[in-house]
Short mmCIF file of C-alpha atoms in Angstrom, two decimals:
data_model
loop_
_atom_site.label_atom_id
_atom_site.label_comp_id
_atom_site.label_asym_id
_atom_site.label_seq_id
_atom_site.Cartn_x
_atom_site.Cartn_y
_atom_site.Cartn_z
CA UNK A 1 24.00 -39.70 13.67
CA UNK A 2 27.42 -38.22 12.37
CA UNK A 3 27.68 -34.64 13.92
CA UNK A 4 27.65 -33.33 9.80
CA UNK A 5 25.04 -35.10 8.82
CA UNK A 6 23.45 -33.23 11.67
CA UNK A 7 24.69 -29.58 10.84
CA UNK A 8 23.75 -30.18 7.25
CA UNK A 9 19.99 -31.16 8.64
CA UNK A 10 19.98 -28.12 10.86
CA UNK A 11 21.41 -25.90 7.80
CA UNK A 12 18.44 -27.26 5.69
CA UNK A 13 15.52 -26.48 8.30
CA UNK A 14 17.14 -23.15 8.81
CA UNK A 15 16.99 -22.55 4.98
CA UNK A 16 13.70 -23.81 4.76
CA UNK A 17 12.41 -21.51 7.75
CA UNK A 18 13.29 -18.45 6.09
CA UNK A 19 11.95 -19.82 2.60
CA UNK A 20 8.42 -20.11 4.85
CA UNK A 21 9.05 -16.05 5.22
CA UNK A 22 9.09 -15.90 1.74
CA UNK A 23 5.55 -14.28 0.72
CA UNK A 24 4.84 -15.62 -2.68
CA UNK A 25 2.64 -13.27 -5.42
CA UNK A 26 -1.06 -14.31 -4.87
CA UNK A 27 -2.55 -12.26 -7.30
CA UNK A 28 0.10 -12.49 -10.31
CA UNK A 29 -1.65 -13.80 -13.37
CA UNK A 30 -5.06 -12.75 -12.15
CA UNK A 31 -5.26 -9.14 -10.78
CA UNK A 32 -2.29 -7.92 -12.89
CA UNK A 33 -0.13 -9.61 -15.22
CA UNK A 34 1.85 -13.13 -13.97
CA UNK A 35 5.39 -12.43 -15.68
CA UNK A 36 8.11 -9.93 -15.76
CA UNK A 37 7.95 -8.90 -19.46
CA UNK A 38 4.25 -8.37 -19.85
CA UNK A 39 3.93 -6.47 -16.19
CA UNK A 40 6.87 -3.84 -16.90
CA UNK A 41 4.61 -3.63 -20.39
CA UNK A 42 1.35 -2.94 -18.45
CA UNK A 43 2.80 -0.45 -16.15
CA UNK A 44 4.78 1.40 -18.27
CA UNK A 45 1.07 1.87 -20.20
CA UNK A 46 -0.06 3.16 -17.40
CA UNK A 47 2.07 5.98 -16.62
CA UNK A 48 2.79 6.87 -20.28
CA UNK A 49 -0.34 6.16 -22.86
CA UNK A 50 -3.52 5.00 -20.70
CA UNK A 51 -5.66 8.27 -20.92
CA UNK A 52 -6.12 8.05 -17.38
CA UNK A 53 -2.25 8.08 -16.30
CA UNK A 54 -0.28 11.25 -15.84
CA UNK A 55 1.52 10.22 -19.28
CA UNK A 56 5.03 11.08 -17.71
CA UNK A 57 8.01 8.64 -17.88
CA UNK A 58 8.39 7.57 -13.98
CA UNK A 59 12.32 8.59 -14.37
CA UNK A 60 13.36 8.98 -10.66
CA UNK A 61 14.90 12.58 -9.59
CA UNK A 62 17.97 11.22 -7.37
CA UNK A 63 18.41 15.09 -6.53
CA UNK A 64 14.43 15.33 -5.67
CA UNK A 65 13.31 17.29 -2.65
CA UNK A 66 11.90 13.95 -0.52
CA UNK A 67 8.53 15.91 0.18
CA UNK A 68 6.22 13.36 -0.19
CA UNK A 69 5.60 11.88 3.18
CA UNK A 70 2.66 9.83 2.09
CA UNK A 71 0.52 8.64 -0.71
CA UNK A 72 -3.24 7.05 -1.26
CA UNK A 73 -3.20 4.62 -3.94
CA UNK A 74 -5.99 1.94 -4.74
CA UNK A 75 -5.82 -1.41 -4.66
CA UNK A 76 -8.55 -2.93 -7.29
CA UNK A 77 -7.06 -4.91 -10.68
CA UNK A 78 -4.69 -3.20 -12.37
CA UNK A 79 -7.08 -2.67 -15.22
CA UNK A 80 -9.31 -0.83 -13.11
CA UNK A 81 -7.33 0.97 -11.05
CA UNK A 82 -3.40 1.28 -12.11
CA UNK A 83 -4.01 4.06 -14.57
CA UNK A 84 -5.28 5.98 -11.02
CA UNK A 85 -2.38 4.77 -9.20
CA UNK A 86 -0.06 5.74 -11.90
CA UNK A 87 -0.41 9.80 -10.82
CA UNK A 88 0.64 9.18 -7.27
CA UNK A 89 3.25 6.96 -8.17
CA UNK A 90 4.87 9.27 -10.63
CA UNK A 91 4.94 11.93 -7.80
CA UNK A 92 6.87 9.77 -5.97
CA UNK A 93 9.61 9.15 -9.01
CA UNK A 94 10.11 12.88 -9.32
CA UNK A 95 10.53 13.38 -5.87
CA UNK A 96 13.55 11.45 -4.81
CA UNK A 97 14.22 8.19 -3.59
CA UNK A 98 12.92 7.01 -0.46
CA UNK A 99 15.35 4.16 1.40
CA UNK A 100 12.03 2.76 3.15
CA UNK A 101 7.93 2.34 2.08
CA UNK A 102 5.00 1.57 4.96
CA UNK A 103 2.60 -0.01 3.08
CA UNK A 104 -0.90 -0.02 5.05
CA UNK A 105 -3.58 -1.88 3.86
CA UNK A 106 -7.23 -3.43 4.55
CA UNK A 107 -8.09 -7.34 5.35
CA UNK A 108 -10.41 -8.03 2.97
CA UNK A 109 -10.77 -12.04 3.92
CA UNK A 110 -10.90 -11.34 7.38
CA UNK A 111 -7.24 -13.52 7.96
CA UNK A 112 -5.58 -10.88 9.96
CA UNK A 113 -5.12 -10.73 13.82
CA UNK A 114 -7.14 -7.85 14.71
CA UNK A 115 -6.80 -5.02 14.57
CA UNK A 116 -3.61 -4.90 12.98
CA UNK A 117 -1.22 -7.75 11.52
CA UNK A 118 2.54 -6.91 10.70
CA UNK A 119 5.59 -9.17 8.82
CA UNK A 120 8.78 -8.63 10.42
CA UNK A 121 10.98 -10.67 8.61
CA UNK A 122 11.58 -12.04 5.09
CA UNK A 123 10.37 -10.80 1.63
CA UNK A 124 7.43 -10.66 -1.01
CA UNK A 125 7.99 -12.16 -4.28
CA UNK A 126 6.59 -10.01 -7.25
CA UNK A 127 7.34 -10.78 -10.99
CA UNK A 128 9.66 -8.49 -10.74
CA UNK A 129 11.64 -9.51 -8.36
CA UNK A 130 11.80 -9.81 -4.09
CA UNK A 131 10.92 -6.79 -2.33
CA UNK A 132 13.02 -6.97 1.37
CA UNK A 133 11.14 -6.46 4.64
CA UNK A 134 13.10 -4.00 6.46
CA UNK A 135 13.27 -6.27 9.77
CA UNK A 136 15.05 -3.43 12.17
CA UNK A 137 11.99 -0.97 11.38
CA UNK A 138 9.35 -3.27 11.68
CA UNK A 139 10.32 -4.56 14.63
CA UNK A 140 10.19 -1.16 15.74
CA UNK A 141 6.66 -0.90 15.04
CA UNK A 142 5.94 -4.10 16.73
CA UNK A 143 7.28 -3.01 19.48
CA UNK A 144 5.29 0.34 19.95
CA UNK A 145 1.84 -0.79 20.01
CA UNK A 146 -0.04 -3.90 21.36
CA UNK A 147 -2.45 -3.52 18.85
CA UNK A 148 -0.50 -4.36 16.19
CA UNK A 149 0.76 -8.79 16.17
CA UNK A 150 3.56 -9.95 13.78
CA UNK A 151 1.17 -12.51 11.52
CA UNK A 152 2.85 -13.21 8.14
CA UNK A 153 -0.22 -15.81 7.96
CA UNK A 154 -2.46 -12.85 8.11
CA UNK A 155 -0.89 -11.57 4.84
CA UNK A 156 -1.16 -14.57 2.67
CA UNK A 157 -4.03 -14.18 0.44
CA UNK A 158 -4.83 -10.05 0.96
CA UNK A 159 -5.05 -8.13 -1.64
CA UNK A 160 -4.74 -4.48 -0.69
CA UNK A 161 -0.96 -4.31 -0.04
CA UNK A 162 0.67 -6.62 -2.84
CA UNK A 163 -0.93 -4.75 -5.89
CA UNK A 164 1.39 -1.64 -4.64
CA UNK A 165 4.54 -3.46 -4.55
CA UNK A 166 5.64 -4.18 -8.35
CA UNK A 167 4.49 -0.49 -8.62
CA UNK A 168 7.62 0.80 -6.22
CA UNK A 169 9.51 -2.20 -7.90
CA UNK A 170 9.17 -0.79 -11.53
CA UNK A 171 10.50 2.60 -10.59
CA UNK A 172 12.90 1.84 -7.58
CA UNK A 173 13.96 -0.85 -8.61
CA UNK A 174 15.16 -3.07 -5.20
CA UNK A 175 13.27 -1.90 -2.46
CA UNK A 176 12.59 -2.14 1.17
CA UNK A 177 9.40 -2.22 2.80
CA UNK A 178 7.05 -2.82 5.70
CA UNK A 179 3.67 -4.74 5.56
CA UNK A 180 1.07 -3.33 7.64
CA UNK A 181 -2.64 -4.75 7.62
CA UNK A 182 -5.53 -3.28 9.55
CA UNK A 183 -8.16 -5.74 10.44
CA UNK A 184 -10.70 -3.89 12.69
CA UNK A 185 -10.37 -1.11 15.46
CA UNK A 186 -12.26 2.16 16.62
CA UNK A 187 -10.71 5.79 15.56
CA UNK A 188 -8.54 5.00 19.10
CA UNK A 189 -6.87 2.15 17.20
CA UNK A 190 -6.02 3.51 14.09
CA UNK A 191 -4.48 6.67 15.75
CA UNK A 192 -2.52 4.26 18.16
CA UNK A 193 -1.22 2.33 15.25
CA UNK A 194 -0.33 5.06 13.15
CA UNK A 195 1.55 6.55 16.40
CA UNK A 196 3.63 3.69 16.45
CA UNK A 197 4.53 3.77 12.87
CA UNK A 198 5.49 7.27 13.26
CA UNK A 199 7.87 6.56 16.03
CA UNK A 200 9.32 4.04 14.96
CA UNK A 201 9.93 6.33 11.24
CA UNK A 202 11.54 9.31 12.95
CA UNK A 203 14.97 8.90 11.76
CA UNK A 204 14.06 7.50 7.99
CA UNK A 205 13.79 8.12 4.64
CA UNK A 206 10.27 6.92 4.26
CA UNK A 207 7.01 6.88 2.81
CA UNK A 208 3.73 5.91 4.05
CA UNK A 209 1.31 4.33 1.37
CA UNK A 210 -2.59 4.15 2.11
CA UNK A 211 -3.93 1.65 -0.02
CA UNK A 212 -8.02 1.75 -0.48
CA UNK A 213 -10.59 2.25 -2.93
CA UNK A 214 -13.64 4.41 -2.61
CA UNK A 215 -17.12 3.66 -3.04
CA UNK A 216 -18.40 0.78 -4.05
CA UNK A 217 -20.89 -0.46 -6.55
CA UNK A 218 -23.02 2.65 -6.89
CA UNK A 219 -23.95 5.11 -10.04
CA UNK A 220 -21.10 6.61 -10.73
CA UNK A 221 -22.86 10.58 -10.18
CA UNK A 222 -23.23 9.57 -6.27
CA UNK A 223 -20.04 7.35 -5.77
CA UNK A 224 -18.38 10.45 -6.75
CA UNK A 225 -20.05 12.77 -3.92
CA UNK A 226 -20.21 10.49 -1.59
CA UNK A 227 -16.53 9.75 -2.74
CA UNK A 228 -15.72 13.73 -2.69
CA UNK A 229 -16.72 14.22 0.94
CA UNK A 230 -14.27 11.61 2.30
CA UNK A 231 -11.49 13.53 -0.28
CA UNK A 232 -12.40 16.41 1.61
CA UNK A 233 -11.01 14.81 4.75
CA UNK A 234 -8.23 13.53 3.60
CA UNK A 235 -6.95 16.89 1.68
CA UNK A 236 -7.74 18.51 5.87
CA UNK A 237 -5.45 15.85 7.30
CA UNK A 238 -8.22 14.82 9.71
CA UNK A 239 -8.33 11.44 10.45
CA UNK A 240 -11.33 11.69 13.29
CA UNK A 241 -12.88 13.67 9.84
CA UNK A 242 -12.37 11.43 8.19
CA UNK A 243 -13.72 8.31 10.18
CA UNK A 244 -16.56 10.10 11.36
CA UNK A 245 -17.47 11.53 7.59
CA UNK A 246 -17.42 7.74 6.22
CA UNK A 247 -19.55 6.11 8.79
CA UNK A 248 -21.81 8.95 9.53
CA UNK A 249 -22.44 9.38 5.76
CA UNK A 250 -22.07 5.48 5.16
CA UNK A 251 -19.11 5.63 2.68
CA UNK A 252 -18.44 2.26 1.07
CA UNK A 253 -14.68 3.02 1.63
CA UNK A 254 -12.61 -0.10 2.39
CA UNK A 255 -10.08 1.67 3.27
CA UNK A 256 -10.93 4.24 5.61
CA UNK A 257 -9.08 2.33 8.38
CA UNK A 258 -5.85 2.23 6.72
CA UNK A 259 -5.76 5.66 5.42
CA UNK A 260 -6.67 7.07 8.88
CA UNK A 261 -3.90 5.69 10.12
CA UNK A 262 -1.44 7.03 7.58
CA UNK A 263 -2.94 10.36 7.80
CA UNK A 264 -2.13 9.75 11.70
CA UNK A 265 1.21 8.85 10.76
CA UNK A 266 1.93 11.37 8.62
CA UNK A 267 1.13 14.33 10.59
CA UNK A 268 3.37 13.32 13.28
CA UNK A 269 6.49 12.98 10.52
CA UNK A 270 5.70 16.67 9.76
CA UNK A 271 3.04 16.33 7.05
CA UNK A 272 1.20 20.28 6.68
CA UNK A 273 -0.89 19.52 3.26
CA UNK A 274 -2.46 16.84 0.75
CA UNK A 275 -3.21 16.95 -2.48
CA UNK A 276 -6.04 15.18 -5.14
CA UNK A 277 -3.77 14.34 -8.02
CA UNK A 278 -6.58 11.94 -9.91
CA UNK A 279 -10.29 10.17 -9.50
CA UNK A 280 -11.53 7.92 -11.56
CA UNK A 281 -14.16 4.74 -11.39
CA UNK A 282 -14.04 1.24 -12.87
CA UNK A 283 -17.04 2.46 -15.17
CA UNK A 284 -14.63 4.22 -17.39
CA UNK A 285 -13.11 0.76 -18.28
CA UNK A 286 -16.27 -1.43 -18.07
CA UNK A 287 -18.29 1.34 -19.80
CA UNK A 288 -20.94 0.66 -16.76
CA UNK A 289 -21.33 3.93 -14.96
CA UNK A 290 -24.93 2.48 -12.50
CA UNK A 291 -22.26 0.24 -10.18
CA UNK A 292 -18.71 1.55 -9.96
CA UNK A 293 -15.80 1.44 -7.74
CA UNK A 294 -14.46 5.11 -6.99
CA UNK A 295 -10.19 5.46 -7.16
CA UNK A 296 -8.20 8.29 -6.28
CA UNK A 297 -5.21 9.35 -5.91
CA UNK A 298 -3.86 11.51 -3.62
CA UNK A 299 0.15 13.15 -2.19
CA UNK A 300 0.56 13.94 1.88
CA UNK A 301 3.52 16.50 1.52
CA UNK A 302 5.54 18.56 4.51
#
């Protein structure tokens, strides 16, 4: 074969290997709106009219103070949950602009490499746009824990970390990120995992995203306390608190793993305090307060 012919085969498979890294939108058309126009619509409902969002333009403050280290967000459809997400998102807009997010979530389908699966390389597509993997710090994070495998398999149909991305999208605009998914693992795990997050995050502009919902599928009157006493955790900074609180008390929070290890994260970048900026439940959409999903939303600050 003529040595072009060849190159131009060996350009195409190269091409088409980093198209493979290419994460496309699962849950686009389904758990929030499938094109541009009618997403940037739904979001910019959330933040300004829904009676659950902060009702606050997400304009961001390029001469903010960067004191956000860390938010918890949930993760359910956006008709459920955005209007919750909307308050800690908003904090982030009038805080500054972060060059770098960690977004940690939960393996729902049970896909992931336990206990934690990480993308190194390539992009998710959104309807708004392609949201970079920052390579350099993920690799980073590979590198510091042997807990944590590089799986972009393990991403492919979870939930829990693409319904935060066209959220940073619609107020950042072009962003960089890092995948993380936490499959299974003891208090020892998380804490490791966050570690090596931290470590690798010294030296950036970053913030750490927890994404989880609450309780689930209880009366609304004891999602909320059982809900309130994982808060309570959280707002300490505690992640052995907080693990022991949910499984002692047996908290239906999917999440707990992922936000344990962001809390672990963030108190090594210098995080002192947290804040409850919203709760809500999926009853005050479906109007059916006997089985409800708890949301909150909540700000890890230095």
């Amino acid at each position: 074969m003529p040595k072009k012919n060849l190159s131009l085969i060996l350009i195409h498979f190269l091409e088409n290997g980093d198209e493979k890294m290419i994460r496309e939108a699962k849950y686009a058309g389904s758990w929030y709106e499938g094109t541009e126009s009618a997403l940037r619509e739904t979001l910019k409902r959330f933040f300004e009219e829904d009676e659950r969002g902060p009702k606050k333009v997400p304009e961001v403050n390029e001469a903010g103070p960067r004191n956000i280290i860390a938010i918890v967000s949930p993760h359910a459809g956006y008709t459920y949950s955005g209007a919750i997400a909307a308050h800690a998102y908003v904090e982030l807009a009038f805080d500054g602009r972060p060059a770098l997010f960690i977004v940690v979530g939960i393996d729902h389908r049970g896909a992931g490499v336990a206990p934690a699966s990480i993308q190194v390389e390539g992009g998710w597509q959104t309807p708004l746009g392609l949201a970079k993997i920052n390579s350099d710090v993920a690799k980073k994070i590979l590198e510091n824990s042997e807990k944590i495998q590089d799986s972009p398999r393990a991403h492919s149909y979870e939930h829990s970390l693409e319904l935060q991305i066209p959220f940073l999208q619609y107020i950042f605009g072009e962003i960089e990120f890092v995948p993380i998914m936490i499959s299974s693992g003891s208090l020892a795990v998380f804490q490791e995992v966050g570690s090596a997050i931290a470590k690798a995050c010294q030296q950036e502009n970053v913030v750490l995203i927890a994404s989880t919902d609450f309780t689930h599928f209880e009366p609304a009157e004891s999602a909320k306390a059982q809900d309130q006493k994982a808060i309570n955790a959280i707002l300490k900074l505690n992640e052995e608190l907080l693990y022991k609180t949910v499984r002692s008390n047996g908290i239906s929070m999917c999440g707990y793993g992922s936000t344990s290890t962001v809390i672990r994260a963030a108190r090594e970048l210098g995080a002192k305090k947290a804040v409850l900026l919203k709760y809500g439940n999926s009853g005050e959409v479906s109007g059916d307060y006997h089985s409800v999903v708890g949301y909150g939303a909540l700000k890890i600050m230095k």
